[in-house]
Coordinates of N, CA, C and O in Angstrom, one line a residue:
X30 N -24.3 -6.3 1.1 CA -23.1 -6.1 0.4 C -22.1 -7.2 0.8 O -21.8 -7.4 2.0
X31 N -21.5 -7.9 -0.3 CA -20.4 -8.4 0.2 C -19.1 -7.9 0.8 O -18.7 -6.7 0.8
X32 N -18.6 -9.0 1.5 CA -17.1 -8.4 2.2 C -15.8 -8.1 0.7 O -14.7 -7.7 1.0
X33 N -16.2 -8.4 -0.7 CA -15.4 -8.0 -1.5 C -15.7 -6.9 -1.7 O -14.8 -6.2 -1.5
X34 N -16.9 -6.2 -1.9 CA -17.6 -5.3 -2.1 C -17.4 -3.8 -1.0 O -17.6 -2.5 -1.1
X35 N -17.0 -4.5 0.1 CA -17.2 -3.7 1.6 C -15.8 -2.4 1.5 O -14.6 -2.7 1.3
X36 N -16.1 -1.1 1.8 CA -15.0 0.1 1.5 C -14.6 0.0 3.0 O -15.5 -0.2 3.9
X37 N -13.3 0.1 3.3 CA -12.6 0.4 4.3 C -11.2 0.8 4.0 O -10.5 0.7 3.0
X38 N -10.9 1.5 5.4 CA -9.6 1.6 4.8 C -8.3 1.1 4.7 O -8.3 0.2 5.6
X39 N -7.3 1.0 4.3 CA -6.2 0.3 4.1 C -5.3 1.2 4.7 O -5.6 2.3 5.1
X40 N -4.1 0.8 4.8 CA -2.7 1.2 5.9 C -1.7 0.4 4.9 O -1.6 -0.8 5.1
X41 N -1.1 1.1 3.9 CA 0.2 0.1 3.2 C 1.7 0.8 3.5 O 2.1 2.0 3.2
X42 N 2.6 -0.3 4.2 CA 3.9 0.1 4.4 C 4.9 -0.6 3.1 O 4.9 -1.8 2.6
X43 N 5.5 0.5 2.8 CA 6.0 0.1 1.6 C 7.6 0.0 2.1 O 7.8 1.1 2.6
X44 N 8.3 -0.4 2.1 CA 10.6 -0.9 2.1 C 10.4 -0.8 1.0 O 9.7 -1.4 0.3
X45 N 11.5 0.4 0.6 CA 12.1 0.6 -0.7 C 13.4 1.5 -0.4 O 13.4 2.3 0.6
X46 N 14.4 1.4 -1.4 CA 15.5 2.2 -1.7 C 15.4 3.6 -1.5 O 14.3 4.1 -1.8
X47 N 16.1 4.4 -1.1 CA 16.2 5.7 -0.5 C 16.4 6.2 -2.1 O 17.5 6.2 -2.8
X48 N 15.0 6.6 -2.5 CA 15.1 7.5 -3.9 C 13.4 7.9 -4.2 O 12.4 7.2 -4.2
X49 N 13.5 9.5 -4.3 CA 12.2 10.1 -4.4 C 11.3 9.3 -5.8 O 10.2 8.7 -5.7
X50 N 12.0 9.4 -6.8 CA 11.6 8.7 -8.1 C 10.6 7.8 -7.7 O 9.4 8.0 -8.1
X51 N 10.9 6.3 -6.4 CA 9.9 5.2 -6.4 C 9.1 5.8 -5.6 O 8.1 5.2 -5.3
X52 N 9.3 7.2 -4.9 CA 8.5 7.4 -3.8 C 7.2 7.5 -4.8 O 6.1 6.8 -5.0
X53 N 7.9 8.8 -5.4 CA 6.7 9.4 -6.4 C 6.1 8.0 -7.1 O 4.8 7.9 -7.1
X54 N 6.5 7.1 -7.6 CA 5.8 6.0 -8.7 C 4.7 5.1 -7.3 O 3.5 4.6 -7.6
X55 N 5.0 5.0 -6.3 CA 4.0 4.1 -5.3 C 3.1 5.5 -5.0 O 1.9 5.1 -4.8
X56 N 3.3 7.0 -4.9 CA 1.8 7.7 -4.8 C 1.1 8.0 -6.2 O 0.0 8.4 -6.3
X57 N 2.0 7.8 -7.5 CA 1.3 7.9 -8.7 C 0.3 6.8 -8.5 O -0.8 7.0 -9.1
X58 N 0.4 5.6 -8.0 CA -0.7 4.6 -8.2 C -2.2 5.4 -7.6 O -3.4 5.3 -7.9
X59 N -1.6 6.1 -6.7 CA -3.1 6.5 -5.9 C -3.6 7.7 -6.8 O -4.8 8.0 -6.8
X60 N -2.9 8.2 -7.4 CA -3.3 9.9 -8.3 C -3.9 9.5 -9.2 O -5.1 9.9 -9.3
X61 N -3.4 8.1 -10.5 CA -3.7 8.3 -11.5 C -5.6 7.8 -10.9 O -6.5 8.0 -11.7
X62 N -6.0 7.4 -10.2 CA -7.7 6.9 -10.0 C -7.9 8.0 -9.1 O -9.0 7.9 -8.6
X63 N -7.3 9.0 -8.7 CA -7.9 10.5 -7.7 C -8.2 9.6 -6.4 O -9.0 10.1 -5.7
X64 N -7.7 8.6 -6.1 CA -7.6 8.5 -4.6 C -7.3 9.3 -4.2 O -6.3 9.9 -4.5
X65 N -8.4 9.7 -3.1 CA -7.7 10.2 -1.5 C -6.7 9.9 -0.7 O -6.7 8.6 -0.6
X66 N -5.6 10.5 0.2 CA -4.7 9.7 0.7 C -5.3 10.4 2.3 O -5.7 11.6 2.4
X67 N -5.2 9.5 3.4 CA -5.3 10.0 4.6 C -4.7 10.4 5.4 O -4.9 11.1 6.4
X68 N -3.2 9.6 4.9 CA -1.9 9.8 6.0 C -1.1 9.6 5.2 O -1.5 9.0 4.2
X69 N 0.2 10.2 5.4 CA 2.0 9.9 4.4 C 2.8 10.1 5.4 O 2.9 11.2 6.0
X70 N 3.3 9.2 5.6 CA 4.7 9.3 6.5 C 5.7 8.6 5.4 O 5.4 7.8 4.6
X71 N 7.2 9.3 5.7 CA 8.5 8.9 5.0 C 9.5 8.3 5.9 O 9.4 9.1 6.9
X72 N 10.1 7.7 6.1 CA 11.0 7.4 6.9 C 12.3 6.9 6.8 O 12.2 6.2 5.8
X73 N 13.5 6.8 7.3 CA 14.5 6.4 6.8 C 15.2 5.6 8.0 O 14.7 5.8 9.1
X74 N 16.0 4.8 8.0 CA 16.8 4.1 8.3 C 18.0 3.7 7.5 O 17.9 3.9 6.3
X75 N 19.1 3.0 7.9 CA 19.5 2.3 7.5 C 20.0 1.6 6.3 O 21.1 1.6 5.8
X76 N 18.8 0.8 5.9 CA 18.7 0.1 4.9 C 17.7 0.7 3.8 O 17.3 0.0 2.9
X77 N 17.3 2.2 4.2 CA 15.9 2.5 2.8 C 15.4 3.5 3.4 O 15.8 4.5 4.1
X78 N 14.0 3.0 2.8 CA 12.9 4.0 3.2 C 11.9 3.1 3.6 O 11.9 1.9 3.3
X79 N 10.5 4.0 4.7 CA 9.6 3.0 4.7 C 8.8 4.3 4.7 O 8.9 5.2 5.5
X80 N 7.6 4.3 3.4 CA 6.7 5.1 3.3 C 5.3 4.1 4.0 O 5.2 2.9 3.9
X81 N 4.6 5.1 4.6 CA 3.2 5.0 4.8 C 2.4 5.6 4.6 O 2.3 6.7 5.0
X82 N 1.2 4.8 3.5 CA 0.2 5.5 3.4 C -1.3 5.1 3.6 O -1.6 3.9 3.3
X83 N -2.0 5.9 4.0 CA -4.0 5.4 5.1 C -4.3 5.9 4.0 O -4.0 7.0 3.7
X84 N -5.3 4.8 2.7 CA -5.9 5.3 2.1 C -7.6 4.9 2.8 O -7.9 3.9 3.3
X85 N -8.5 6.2 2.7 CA -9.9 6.3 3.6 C -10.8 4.8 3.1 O -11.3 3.9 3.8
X86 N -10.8 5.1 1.3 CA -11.9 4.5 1.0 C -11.8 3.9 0.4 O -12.2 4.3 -0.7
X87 N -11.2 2.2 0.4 CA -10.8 1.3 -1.3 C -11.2 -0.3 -0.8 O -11.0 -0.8 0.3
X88 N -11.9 -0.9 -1.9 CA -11.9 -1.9 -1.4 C -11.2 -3.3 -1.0 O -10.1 -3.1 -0.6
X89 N -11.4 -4.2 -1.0 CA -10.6 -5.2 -0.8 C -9.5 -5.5 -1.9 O -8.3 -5.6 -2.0
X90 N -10.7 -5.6 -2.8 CA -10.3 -5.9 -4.3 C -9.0 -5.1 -4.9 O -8.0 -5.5 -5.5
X91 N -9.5 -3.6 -4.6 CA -8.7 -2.9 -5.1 C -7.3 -2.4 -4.1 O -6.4 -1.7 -4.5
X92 N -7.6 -2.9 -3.1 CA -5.8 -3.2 -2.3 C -5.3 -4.2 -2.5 O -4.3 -4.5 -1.8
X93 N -5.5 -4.6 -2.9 CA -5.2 -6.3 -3.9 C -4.3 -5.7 -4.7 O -3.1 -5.8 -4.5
X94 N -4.8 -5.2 -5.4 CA -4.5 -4.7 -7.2 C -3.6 -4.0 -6.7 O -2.6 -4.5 -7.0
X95 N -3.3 -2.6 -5.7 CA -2.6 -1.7 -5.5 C -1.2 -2.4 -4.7 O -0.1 -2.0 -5.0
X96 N -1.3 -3.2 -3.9 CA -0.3 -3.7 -3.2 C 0.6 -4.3 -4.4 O 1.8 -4.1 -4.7
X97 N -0.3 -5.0 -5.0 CA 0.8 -5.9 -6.4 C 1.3 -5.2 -7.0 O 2.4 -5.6 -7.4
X98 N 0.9 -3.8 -7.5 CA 1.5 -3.3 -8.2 C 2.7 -2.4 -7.5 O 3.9 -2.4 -7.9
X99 N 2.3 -1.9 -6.6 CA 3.7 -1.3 -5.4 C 4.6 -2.5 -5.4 O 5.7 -2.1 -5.8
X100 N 4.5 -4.0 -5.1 CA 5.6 -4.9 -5.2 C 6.1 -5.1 -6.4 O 7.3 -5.5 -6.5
X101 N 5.2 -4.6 -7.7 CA 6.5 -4.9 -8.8 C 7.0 -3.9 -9.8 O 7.3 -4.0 -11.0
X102 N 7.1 -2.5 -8.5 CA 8.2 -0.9 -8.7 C 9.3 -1.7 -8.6 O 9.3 -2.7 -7.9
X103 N 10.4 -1.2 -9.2 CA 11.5 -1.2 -9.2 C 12.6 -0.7 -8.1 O 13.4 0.1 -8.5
X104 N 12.6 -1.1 -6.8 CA 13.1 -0.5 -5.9 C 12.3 -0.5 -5.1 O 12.8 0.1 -4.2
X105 N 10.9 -1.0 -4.8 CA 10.2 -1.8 -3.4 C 10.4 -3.2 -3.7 O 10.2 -4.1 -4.6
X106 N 11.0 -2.9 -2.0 CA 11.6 -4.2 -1.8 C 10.4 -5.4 -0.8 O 10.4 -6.6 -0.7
X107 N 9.4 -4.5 -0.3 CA 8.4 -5.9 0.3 C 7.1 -4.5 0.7 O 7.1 -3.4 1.1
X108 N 6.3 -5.3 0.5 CA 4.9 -4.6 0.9 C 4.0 -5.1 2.1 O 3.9 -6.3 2.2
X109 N 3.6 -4.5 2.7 CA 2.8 -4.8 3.6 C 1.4 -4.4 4.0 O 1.5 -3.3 4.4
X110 N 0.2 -4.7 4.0 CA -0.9 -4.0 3.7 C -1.9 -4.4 5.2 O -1.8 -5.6 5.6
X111 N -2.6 -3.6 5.7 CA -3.8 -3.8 6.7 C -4.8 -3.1 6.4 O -4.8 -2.0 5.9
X112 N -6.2 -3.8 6.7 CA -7.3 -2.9 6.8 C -7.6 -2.7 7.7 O -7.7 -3.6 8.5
X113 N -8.0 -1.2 8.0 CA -8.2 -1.1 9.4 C -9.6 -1.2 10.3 O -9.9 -1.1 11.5
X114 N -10.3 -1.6 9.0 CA -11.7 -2.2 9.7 C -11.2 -3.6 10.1 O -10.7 -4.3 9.2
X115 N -11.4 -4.2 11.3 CA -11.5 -5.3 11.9 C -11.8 -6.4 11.8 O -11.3 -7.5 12.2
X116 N -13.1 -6.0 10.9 CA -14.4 -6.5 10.1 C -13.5 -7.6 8.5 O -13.9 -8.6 7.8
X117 N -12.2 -6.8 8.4 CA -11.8 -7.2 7.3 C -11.2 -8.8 7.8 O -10.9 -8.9 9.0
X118 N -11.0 -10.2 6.6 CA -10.5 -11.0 7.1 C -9.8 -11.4 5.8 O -9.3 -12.6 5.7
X119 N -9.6 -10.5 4.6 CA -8.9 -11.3 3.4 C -7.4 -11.5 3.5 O -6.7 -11.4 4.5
X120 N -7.2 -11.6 2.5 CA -5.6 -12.0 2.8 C -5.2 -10.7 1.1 O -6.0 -10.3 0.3
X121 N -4.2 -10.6 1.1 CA -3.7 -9.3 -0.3 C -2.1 -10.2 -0.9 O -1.1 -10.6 -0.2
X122 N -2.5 -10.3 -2.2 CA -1.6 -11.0 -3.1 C 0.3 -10.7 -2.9 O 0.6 -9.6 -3.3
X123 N 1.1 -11.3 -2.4 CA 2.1 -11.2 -2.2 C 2.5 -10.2 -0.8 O 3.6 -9.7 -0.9
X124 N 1.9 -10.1 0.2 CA 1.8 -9.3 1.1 C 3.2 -9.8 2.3 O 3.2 -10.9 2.9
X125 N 4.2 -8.7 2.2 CA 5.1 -9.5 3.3 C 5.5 -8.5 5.0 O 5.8 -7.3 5.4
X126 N 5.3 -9.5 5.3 CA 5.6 -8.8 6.6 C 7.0 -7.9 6.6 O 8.0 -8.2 6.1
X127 N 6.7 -6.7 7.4 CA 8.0 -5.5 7.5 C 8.3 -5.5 8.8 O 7.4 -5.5 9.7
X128 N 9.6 -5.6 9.0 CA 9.9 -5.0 10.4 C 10.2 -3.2 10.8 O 11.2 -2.5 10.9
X129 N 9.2 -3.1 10.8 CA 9.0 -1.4 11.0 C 8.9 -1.6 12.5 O 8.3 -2.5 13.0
X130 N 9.4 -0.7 13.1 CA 9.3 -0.6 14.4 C 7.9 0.8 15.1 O 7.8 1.0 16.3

């Protein structure tokens, strides 16, 4: 199997504006294909929100696809994405670093 091909899971931190609306449109991406989600955390500060979500089983390709589309919600302001297999070494389209503590 290729490493495009390879399921692992992802870890995406999303910065966005303090409003349920985009919460809901960044987990609509995972509903409308019946992803599984593994973890949700909400959080607030300051300047927003920072949701996190562990999806178990997606592949490279398709955290590609999902990251880009969380960056171009209306009110995420930067995305951030990891796989937590080790094993992974790609890079994900538009991916910016968050200062999440």
């Amino acid at each position: 199997m290729d490493k495009i091909d390879q399921v692992s899971a992802f870890t995406f931190s999303v910065r966005m504006v303090s409003s349920i609306q985009v919460v809901s449109r960044v987990i609509e991406l995972f509903a409308l294909r019946d992803d599984p989600l593994h973890a949700l955390t909400l959080s607030t500060d300051g300047r927003g929100q920072i949701l996190t979500i562990t999806v178990p089983s997606l592949t490279p390709a398709r955290a590609d696809v999902v990251a880009w589309k969380m960056r171009n919600i209306v009110g995420v302001e930067a995305v951030a994405v990891a796989a937590d297999d080790t094993n992974y070494t790609g890079t994900v389209r538009d991916q910016q670093v968050l200062d999440v503590p």
